[in-house]
mmCIF file of C-alpha atoms in Angstrom:
data_model
loop_
_atom_site.group_PDB
_atom_site.id
_atom_site.type_symbol
_atom_site.label_atom_id
_atom_site.label_comp_id
_atom_site.label_asym_id
_atom_site.label_seq_id
_atom_site.Cartn_x
_atom_site.Cartn_y
_atom_site.Cartn_z
ATOM 1 C CA MET A 1 -3.402 27.100 2.018
ATOM 2 C CA LYS A 2 0.061 26.055 3.120
ATOM 3 C CA TRP A 3 0.953 22.357 3.237
ATOM 4 C CA SER A 4 1.575 22.473 6.998
ATOM 5 C CA GLU A 5 -1.884 23.965 7.593
ATOM 6 C CA PHE A 6 -3.466 21.275 5.399
ATOM 7 C CA CYS A 7 -1.638 18.554 7.366
ATOM 8 C CA ASP A 8 -2.830 20.082 10.638
ATOM 9 C CA LEU A 9 -6.421 19.967 9.406
ATOM 10 C CA LEU A 10 -6.086 16.321 8.345
ATOM 11 C CA THR A 11 -4.616 15.387 11.707
ATOM 12 C CA GLY A 12 -7.786 16.644 13.365
ATOM 13 C CA LEU A 13 -10.067 14.312 11.409
ATOM 14 C CA GLY A 14 -11.582 11.447 13.350
ATOM 15 C CA PRO A 15 -11.519 7.809 12.219
ATOM 16 C CA ASP A 16 -15.258 7.887 11.540
ATOM 17 C CA THR A 17 -14.987 10.408 8.687
ATOM 18 C CA ALA A 18 -15.268 9.244 5.094
ATOM 19 C CA LEU A 19 -11.741 10.370 4.231
ATOM 20 C CA MET A 20 -10.150 8.517 7.145
ATOM 21 C CA ARG A 21 -12.129 5.353 6.330
ATOM 22 C CA VAL A 22 -10.754 5.479 2.775
ATOM 23 C CA VAL A 23 -7.218 6.011 4.093
ATOM 24 C CA SER A 24 -7.695 3.061 6.443
ATOM 25 C CA ILE A 25 -8.874 0.781 3.626
ATOM 26 C CA ARG A 26 -6.039 1.821 1.317
ATOM 27 C CA SER A 27 -3.344 1.310 3.941
ATOM 28 C CA GLU A 28 -4.554 -1.916 5.582
ATOM 29 C CA GLU A 29 -1.992 -4.747 5.579
ATOM 30 C CA ASP A 30 -3.420 -7.146 8.204
ATOM 31 C CA LYS A 31 -4.373 -10.346 6.345
ATOM 32 C CA GLU A 32 -7.126 -11.176 8.847
ATOM 33 C CA ILE A 33 -8.787 -7.810 8.338
ATOM 34 C CA LEU A 34 -8.322 -8.019 4.558
ATOM 35 C CA LYS A 35 -10.186 -11.350 4.516
ATOM 36 C CA HIS A 36 -13.308 -9.570 5.768
ATOM 37 C CA PHE A 37 -13.255 -6.662 3.326
ATOM 38 C CA THR A 38 -16.350 -6.197 1.198
ATOM 39 C CA PRO A 39 -15.968 -6.380 -2.592
ATOM 40 C CA ALA A 40 -16.149 -2.567 -2.722
ATOM 41 C CA GLN A 41 -13.368 -2.244 -0.140
ATOM 42 C CA ARG A 42 -11.214 -4.753 -2.044
ATOM 43 C CA ARG A 43 -11.736 -2.830 -5.283
ATOM 44 C CA MET A 44 -10.880 0.482 -3.611
ATOM 45 C CA ARG A 45 -7.657 -0.942 -2.132
ATOM 46 C CA SER A 46 -6.707 -2.676 -5.381
ATOM 47 C CA GLU A 47 -7.236 0.459 -7.475
ATOM 48 C CA TRP A 48 -5.110 2.499 -5.063
ATOM 49 C CA ARG A 49 -2.289 -0.066 -5.016
ATOM 50 C CA THR A 50 -2.313 -0.246 -8.830
ATOM 51 C CA ARG A 51 -2.202 3.533 -9.145
ATOM 52 C CA THR A 52 0.637 3.918 -6.639
ATOM 53 C CA ALA A 53 2.616 1.075 -8.242
ATOM 54 C CA LYS A 54 2.513 2.919 -11.576
ATOM 55 C CA ASN A 55 3.989 6.000 -9.894
ATOM 56 C CA LYS A 56 7.009 4.234 -8.379
ATOM 57 C CA PRO A 57 10.315 5.767 -9.461
ATOM 58 C CA ALA A 58 12.332 3.575 -11.834
ATOM 59 C CA LYS A 59 15.152 3.514 -9.269
ATOM 60 C CA ASP A 60 12.846 1.904 -6.660
ATOM 61 C CA VAL A 61 11.617 -0.660 -9.179
ATOM 62 C CA ALA A 62 15.194 -1.512 -10.171
ATOM 63 C CA GLN A 63 16.182 -1.938 -6.506
ATOM 64 C CA GLY A 64 13.223 -4.236 -5.909
ATOM 65 C CA LEU A 65 14.083 -6.342 -8.941
ATOM 66 C CA ALA A 66 17.723 -6.573 -7.815
ATOM 67 C CA GLN A 67 16.571 -7.819 -4.410
ATOM 68 C CA ILE A 68 14.349 -10.462 -6.012
ATOM 69 C CA GLN A 69 17.205 -11.578 -8.292
ATOM 70 C CA ALA A 70 19.544 -11.846 -5.301
ATOM 71 C CA MET A 71 16.960 -13.898 -3.427
ATOM 72 C CA PHE A 72 16.569 -16.345 -6.312
ATOM 73 C CA ALA A 73 20.334 -16.532 -6.748
ATOM 74 C CA SER A 74 20.795 -17.435 -3.089
ATOM 75 C CA LEU A 75 18.017 -20.026 -3.320
ATOM 76 C CA SER A 76 19.584 -21.667 -6.360
ATOM 77 C CA LYS A 77 23.005 -21.798 -4.661
ATOM 78 C CA GLY A 78 21.441 -23.433 -1.630
ATOM 79 C CA GLY A 79 19.789 -26.088 -3.798
ATOM 80 C CA GLU A 80 22.921 -27.126 -5.730
ATOM 81 C CA GLY A 81 24.256 -29.455 -3.037
ATOM 82 C CA LYS A 82 21.017 -31.411 -2.648
#
């Protein structure tokens, strides 16, 4: 099966299917909705986030760390005059 055909089939799935419910749980970012997740939903989301974090390219990780370092550097400069 070609990738485009597979994508077309996924697009046709409704939100009430098991696969789309899993996708919804894994991709949820709304803090209010996350508060009401069941323990099983929290575990499913956590396992997915852990797995995807391990697969991040080193370049992306390095960029993220550089951004965090820059943020802390700007915070420390702002606090020197106080």
